[in-house]
Structure formats: C-alpha cells, structure tokens
Coordinates of C-alpha atoms in Angstrom, one line a residue:
X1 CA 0.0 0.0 0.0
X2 CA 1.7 3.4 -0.9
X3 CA 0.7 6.5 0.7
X4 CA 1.4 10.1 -0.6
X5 CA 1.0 13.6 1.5
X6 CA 2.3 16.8 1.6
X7 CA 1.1 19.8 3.4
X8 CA 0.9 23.0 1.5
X9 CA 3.1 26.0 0.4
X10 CA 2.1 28.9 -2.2
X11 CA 4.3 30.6 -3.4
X12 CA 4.3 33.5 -6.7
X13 CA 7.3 35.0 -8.1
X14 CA 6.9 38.9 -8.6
X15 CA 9.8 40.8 -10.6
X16 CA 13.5 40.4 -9.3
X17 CA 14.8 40.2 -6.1
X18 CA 16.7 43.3 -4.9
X19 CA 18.5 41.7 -1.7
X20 CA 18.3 39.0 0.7
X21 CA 15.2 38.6 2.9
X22 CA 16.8 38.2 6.5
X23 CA 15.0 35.2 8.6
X24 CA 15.1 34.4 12.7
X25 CA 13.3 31.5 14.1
X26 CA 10.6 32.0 17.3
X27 CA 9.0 29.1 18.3
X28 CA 8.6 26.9 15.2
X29 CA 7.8 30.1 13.0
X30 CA 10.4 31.4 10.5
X31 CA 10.1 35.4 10.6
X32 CA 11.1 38.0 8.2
X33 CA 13.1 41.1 8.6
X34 CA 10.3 43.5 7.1
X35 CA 13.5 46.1 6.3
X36 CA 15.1 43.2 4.3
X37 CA 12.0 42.0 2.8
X38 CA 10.3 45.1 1.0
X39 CA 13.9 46.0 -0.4
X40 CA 13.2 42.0 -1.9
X41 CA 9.9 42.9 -3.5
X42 CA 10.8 46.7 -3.9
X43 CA 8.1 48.0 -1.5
X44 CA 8.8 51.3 0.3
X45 CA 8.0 51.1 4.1
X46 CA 7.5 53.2 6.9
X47 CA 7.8 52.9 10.7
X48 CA 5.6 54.8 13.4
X49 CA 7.7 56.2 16.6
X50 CA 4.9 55.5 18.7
X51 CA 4.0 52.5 21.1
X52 CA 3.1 49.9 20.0
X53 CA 5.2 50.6 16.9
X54 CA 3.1 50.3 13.3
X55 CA 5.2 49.3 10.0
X56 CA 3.5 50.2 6.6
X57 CA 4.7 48.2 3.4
X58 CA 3.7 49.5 0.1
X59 CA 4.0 48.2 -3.2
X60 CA 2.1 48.0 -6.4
X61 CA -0.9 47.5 -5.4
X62 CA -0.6 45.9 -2.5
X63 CA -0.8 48.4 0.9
X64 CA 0.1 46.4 3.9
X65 CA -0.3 47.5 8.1
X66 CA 1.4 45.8 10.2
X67 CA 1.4 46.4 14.5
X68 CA 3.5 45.2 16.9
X69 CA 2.8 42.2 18.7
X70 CA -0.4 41.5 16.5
X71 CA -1.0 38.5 14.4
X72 CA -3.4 40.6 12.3
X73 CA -2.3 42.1 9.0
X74 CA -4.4 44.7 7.1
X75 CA -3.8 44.5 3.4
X76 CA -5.9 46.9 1.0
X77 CA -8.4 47.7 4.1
X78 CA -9.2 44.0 4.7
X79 CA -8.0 41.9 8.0
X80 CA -5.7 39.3 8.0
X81 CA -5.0 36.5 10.4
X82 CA -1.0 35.8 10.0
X83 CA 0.7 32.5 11.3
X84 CA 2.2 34.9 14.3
X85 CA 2.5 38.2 15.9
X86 CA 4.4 41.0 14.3
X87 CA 8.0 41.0 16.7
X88 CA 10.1 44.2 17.6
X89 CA 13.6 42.9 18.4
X90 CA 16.9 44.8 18.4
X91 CA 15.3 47.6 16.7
X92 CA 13.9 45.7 13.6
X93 CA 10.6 44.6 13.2
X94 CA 9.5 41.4 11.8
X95 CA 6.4 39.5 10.9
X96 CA 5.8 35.8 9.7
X97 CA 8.0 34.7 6.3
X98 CA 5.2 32.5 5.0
X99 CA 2.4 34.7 5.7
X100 CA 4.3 38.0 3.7
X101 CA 5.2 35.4 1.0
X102 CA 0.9 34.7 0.8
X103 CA -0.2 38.2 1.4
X104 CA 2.1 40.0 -1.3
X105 CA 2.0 36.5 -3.9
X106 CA 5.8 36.7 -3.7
X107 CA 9.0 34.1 -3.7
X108 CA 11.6 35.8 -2.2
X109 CA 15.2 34.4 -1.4
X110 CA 16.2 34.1 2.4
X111 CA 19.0 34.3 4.8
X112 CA 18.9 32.9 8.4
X113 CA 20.6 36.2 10.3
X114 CA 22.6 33.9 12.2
X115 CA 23.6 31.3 10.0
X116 CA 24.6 32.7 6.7
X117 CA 22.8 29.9 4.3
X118 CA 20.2 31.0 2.4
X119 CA 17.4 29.7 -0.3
X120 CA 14.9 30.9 -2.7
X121 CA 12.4 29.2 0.1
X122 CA 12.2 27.5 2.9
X123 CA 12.1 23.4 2.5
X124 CA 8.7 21.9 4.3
X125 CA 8.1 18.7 5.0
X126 CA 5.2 16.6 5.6
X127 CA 5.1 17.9 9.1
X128 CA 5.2 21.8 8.1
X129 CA 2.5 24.1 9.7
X130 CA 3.5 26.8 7.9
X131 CA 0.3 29.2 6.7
X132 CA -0.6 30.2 3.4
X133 CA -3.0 32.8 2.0
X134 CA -4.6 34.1 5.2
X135 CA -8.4 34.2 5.5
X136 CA -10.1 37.7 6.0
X137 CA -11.2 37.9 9.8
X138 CA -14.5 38.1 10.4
X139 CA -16.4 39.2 13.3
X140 CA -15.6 37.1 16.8
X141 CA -17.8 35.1 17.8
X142 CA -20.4 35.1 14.5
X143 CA -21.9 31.9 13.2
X144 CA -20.1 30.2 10.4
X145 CA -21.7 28.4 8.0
X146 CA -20.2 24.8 6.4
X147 CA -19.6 25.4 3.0
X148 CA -21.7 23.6 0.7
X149 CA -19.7 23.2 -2.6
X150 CA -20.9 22.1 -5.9
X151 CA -19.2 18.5 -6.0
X152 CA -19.2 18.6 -9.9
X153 CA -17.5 22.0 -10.6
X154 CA -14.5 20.8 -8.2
X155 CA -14.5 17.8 -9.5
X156 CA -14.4 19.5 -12.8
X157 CA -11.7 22.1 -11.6
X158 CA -9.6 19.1 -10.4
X159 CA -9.7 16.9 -13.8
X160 CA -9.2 20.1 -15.9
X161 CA -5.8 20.5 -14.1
X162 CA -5.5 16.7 -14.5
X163 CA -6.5 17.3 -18.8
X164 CA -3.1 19.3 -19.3
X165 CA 0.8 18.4 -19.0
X166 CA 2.8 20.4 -16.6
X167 CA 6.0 20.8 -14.0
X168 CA 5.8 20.2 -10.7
X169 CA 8.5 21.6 -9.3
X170 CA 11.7 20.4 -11.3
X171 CA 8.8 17.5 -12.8
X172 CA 7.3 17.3 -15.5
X173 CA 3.8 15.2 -15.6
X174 CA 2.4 14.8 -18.9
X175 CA -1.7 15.4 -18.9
X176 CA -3.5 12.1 -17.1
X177 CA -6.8 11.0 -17.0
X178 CA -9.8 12.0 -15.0
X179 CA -10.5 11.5 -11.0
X180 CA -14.3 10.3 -9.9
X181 CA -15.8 11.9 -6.6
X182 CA -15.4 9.5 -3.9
X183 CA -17.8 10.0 -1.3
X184 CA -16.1 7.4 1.1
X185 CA -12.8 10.0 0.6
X186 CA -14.9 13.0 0.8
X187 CA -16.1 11.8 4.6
X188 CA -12.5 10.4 5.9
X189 CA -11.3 14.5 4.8
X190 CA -14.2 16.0 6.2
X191 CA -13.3 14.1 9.5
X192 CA -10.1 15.1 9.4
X193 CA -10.5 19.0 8.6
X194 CA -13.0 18.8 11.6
X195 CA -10.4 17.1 14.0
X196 CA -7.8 19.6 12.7
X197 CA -9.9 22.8 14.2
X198 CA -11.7 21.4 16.9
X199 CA -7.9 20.3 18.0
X200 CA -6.3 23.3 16.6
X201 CA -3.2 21.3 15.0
X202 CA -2.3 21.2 11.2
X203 CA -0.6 18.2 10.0
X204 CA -1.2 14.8 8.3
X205 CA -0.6 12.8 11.1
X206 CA -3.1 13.2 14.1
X207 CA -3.2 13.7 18.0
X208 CA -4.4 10.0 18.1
X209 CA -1.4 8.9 15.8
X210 CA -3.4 8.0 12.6
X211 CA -2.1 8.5 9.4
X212 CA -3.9 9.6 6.7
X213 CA -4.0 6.0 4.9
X214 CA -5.1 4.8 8.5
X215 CA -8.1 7.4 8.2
X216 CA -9.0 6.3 4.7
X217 CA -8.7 2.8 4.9
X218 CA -10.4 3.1 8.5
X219 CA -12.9 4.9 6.7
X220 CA -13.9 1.8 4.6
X221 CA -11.9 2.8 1.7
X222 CA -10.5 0.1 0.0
X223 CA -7.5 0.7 -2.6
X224 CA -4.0 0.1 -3.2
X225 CA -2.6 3.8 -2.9
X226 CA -3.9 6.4 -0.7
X227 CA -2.8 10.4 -0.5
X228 CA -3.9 13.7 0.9
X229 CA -3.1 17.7 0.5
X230 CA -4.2 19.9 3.5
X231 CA -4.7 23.8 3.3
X232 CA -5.1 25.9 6.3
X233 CA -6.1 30.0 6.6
X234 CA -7.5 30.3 3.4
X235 CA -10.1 32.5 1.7
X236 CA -13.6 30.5 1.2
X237 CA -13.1 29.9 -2.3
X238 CA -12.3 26.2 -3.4
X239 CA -10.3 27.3 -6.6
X240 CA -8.1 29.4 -5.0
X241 CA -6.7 26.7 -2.5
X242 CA -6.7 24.5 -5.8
X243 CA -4.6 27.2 -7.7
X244 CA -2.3 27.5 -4.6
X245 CA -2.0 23.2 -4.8
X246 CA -1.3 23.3 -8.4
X247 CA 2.0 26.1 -8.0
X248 CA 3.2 23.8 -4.6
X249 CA 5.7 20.9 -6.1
X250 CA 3.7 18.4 -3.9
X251 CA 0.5 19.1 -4.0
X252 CA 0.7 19.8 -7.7
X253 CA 2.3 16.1 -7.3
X254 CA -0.2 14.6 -5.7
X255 CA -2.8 16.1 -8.0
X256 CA -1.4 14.8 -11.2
X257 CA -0.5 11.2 -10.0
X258 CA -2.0 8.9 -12.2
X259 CA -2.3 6.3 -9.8
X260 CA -4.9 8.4 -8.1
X261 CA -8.3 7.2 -9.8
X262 CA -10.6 9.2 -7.8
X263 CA -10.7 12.0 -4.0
X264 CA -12.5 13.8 -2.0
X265 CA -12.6 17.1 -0.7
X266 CA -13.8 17.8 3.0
X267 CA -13.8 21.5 4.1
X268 CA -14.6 22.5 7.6
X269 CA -14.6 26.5 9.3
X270 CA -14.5 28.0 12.4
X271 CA -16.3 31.2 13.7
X272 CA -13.4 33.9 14.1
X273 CA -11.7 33.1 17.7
X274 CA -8.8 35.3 18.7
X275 CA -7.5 32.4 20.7
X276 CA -7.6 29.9 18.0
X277 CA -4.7 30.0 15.0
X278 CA -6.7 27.9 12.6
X279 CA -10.1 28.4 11.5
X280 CA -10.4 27.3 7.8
X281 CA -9.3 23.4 6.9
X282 CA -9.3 22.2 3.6
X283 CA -8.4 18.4 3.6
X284 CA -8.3 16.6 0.0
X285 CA -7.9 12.9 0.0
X286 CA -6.8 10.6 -2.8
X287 CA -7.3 6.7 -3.9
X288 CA -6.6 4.7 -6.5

C-alpha cells in the first residue's frame, strides 16, 4: 500500500529580487526582517515612533499594516490573520516569512541572520505548519456556515488541471486521466478537517497517531494507494486553494498522480476566535 502527502506551500514570483530577505526562528515560526524583505519585492515602508510601533509596506498595489505584537495584517483595508505576531527585536521589526510570502503573492530568497545559508524558500516537510494565504477575519464570535460546494464543478476544476501536461516543481507530468468523486474519501477529509480545528493542530498525522492511509482505509476505503493535500487559513473559495495546490511541487504532485483514480474534498470552518490559530481546513484525500 503506498501512501502520498504533503502539506501546502504557495508561493508567486513577482519581478527580481533586490536583496536578501533576513530570517530568525521563534517558536517553530520562521520570521522575516520586514526592512530586508520590502527592499526584496521593492516595496517602500514606513515605521511609526509611537508604542506599539506600526510598519506600513507599500507596493504595487498591495498596501500592507502591520502592528507590533499582532498577528493581524491589514492589506488593502481588509484583515488578516498571520501564522504569528508582528515582533520588535533589536530595533527591527519582523512578521511571519510565510504569511508575507501569501499576502504579497511573492517568492523571495532568504537568509537565516545567524547562520549565513540561504534559499529561494524554505524546504517543508510533511510535518510543516506553515500558513498560506490568510483568510479575511471576520467578526468574533459570529456563526459560520459549512460550506456547501458544488461537487461537480471541483471535480471539474480538479480533472481540468489533470487534462493538461505540466512541471511540478523540477517534474514534468504529462496530462492524465480523470478522478471520480469519492464519497467514502470525501467523509475520511471532512473528519479530518474537523479534528484539525476542533484540536487546533495542522498536519497529516493526528493527535491520536493515525495517518492519513489509516483514516481512509479506516474509513472503509479500499484501494491500493492512498494520498492527501491539506490547506489551512485560506479564503472560502475552493479554486483558490486548488490554484495554490497546483503552484506547490507536492500538492501539484499529488494532483497529477496517475495512480490516483478518484478523492474527495472535506472542508470544515471555524467562527473567528482570537485564541484559535486555525479556522479554515481544507483536507483533499486521494485513492486509487
């Protein structure tokens, strides 16, 4: 039985990089130096003198606020949730790498400050919790609704990625046929995107230790290869986190193996809660 899962990055490339994007490490989250990173993507910025101190990033058509010790952004007027709090250490400000990366839809290289390596981006693995594309914050404590999503058009969405040849990363997968809907698939990822925010964790393997083959095959599933792509703070638009799979290596990977016969997508939100990190899950799981 082969299993295949990645969790998600998204990642854009705009124009050329003008320096090195300067990293430190708190608690599990990679940070950028916000001086460093809008000379990257060209952006002019501004610091307030008051306290709390506020940083403002401009760029073409992107006008970010950011506020110290907030893990809110605001970007074009709308609010953001970010993967952490906006730091002010030694003098420099910095806010979360992976969250800038979403916000602006920018790739830019990176240096640890301490270590003197760097990389176009950071590597992630299939127990990253890194965030991607933040989801605009609603009011606390208002009523969510589950999403109820038109199986056929993501199924469609999927299979017309699927129809056409493309790199994955350094890969190239020619075109492959189409995926059915699995509704088996579609209830083992609904589970899990439910477990995931009710136990506010983001990663393949579960508090309880399960796998996600052990979730699909538990689930009554029966196949010879099993895989799953996960998606965490995003918008509520299906083909956006779908758009954001096809341009991560994996994900794009996953959706364009041609063992995989048929998935399911199970989406499940949160009402805004300061105290909680993650409050849209997107789980897609694959069979074949």
């Amino acid at each position: 039985m082969k299993s295949r899962f990645l969790p998600i990055l998204f990642l854009l490339t705009l124009g050329s990089a003008q320096a090195i994007t300067q990293t430190i490490s708190r608690e599990g989250v990679v940070y950028a130096d916000l001086e460093t990173f809008a000379r990257d993507i060209s952006a002019g910025m501004a610091v307030g003198s008051a306290s709390p101190k506020v940083w403002r990033l401009a760029a073409v058509g992107k006008d970010m606020v950011l506020v110290q010790d907030s893990n809110l952004a605001q970007l074009n007027g709308q609010r953001y949730q970010m993967a952490g709090k906006t730091l002010l250490e030694n003098g420099k400000g910095y806010a979360p790498l992976d969250s800038l990366r979403a916000l602006f839809g920018v790739n830019v290289a990176t240096q640890n400050a301490g270590s003197g390596s760097s990389s176009a981006s950071a590597a992630h693995t299939s127990s990253s919790t890194s965030a991607t594309e933040l989801s605009s914050e609603p009011v606390e404590g208002a009523p969510v609704e589950q999403p109820n999503y038109s199986r056929d058009a993501i199924l469609a969405a999927v299979n017309k990625v699927r129809a056409q040849g493309r790199k994955c990363g350094d890969t190239f997968y020619p075109a492959v046929g189409p995926m059915r809907w699995s509704r088996l698939l579609e209830q083992s990822a609904l589970k899990h995107s439910k477990n995931m925010a009710d136990k506010q964790f983001f990663e393949h393997t579960d508090p309880q230790g399960r796998t996600p083959q052990d979730r699909i095959l538990g689930g009554g599933y029966v196949g010879s290869t099993t895989g799953e792509n996960i998606a965490a703070y995003y918008t509520d638009d299906p083909d956006k986190v779908l758009e954001a799979w096809v341009k991560s290596p994996g994900h794009c990977t996953n959706l364009m193996y041609p063992d995989y016969t048929e998935f399911g997508l199970g989406v499940y939100f949160l009402p805004y809660d300061k105290s909680k990190k993650y409050l849209r899950l997107w789980t897609q799981n694959f069979g074949g």
